[in-house]
Amino acid sequence: MNDETMTRELFGELIYSYTRAQALADGVLVDVSERAQRAGIRYPTACTHGVWALIDCLPASDTDTLAGIVRDVRAEEVLRAMLAAIRRGGVRGTDRVTFQALGCALWAQCGPGDTAAPVVTVMREGED
């Protein structure tokens, strides 16, 4: 019996699926993997559109160059706060860590992506 057959027997026919790749393509998730790697996170990392709105919240008077720098600093703040929460040991025995960044309560979950390889998703409290 293969995984697909076993899953169908346990849960019935699949009605609908929405993959991580589709969420990234649709903009529901924003890929921040490159920034995450620079911060020391080794798994592919994405944040929800809600978290990205916090990162990308820039005054209209900012120039394009300044906006890019501010966006990078704000993304780094989120990722470093997440890493600090992980290092404090808040994830032993769980796949979830909560933390504060950019004045908001955030959380991150590490779990299987579309291919079952680990991925990290950063969300605002209340999102999942």
XYZ file of C-alpha atoms in Angstrom:
128
model
C 0.000 0.000 0.000
C 1.473 3.383 -0.961
C 1.095 6.673 0.932
C -1.603 7.987 -1.387
C -3.752 4.870 -0.977
C -3.298 4.871 2.796
C -4.179 8.568 3.026
C -7.309 8.039 0.914
C -8.378 5.128 3.133
C -7.888 7.192 6.296
C -9.386 10.484 5.153
C -11.441 9.738 2.041
C -11.167 11.415 -1.343
C -9.320 14.692 -1.511
C -11.772 17.510 -2.116
C -9.359 20.415 -2.522
C -5.692 21.176 -1.952
C -3.788 24.436 -1.952
C -0.042 23.946 -2.048
C 2.666 26.130 -0.589
C 3.923 26.733 -4.132
C 0.476 28.032 -5.109
C 0.358 30.270 -2.027
C 3.768 31.709 -2.944
C 2.695 32.248 -6.572
C -0.561 33.908 -5.457
C 1.174 36.231 -2.980
C -0.588 34.702 0.022
C 2.927 33.781 1.200
C 6.061 35.811 0.477
C 9.369 33.976 0.084
C 11.996 35.412 2.440
C 14.378 32.434 2.195
C 17.358 34.453 0.995
C 17.025 36.907 3.872
C 16.436 34.016 6.275
C 19.645 32.288 5.159
C 21.601 35.481 5.833
C 20.058 35.531 9.335
C 21.132 31.916 9.959
C 17.937 30.011 9.171
C 18.676 27.002 6.992
C 15.165 26.010 5.889
C 13.130 27.686 3.143
C 11.204 30.467 4.859
C 8.103 32.408 3.914
C 5.889 34.876 5.707
C 2.214 35.524 5.286
C 0.983 38.534 3.365
C 0.013 40.019 6.759
C 3.589 39.825 8.057
C 4.918 41.139 4.751
C 2.581 44.133 5.087
C 4.328 44.952 8.394
C 7.746 44.612 6.764
C 6.771 46.586 3.665
C 4.970 49.384 5.546
C 6.965 52.389 4.394
C 6.235 56.117 4.317
C 5.280 57.440 0.891
C 8.160 59.921 1.062
C 10.825 57.170 1.041
C 12.895 56.901 -2.100
C 13.168 53.547 -3.847
C 16.696 53.060 -2.501
C 15.744 53.907 1.062
C 12.617 51.760 0.849
C 14.701 48.711 -0.044
C 17.036 49.286 2.889
C 14.181 49.821 5.340
C 12.425 46.687 4.040
C 15.599 44.636 4.535
C 16.099 45.956 8.081
C 12.481 45.243 9.042
C 12.645 41.711 7.566
C 15.893 41.104 9.430
C 14.262 42.268 12.679
C 11.474 39.699 12.252
C 13.854 36.869 11.386
C 16.316 37.651 14.176
C 13.484 37.856 16.732
C 12.286 34.445 15.549
C 15.789 33.007 15.798
C 16.220 34.445 19.303
C 12.956 32.801 20.392
C 14.111 29.467 18.955
C 17.471 29.747 20.698
C 15.786 30.513 24.031
C 14.455 26.990 23.798
C 10.846 27.835 23.163
C 10.434 25.075 20.596
C 11.501 21.936 22.425
C 8.870 19.326 21.724
C 6.858 21.602 19.446
C 6.962 22.919 15.908
C 5.840 26.428 16.889
C 7.515 29.436 18.464
C 5.972 32.781 19.432
C 7.835 36.089 19.492
C 7.470 39.863 19.189
C 8.782 41.964 16.303
C 7.824 45.265 14.703
C 5.454 45.864 17.616
C 3.342 42.782 16.853
C 2.837 39.314 18.238
C 4.128 36.850 15.659
C 4.635 33.120 15.476
C 6.495 30.725 13.252
C 5.910 27.108 12.458
C 8.324 24.584 11.013
C 6.724 21.702 9.213
C 6.631 19.783 5.982
C 6.301 21.727 2.758
C 4.876 20.431 -0.509
C 7.611 17.783 -0.731
C 7.623 16.936 2.997
C 10.983 18.707 3.428
C 10.966 21.153 6.373
C 9.906 24.741 5.733
C 9.277 27.693 8.042
C 6.262 29.981 7.867
C 6.086 33.238 9.846
C 2.601 34.509 10.720
C 0.818 37.145 12.762
C -1.075 35.904 15.794
C -4.478 34.752 14.610
C -3.231 33.666 11.194
C -2.795 30.020 10.277
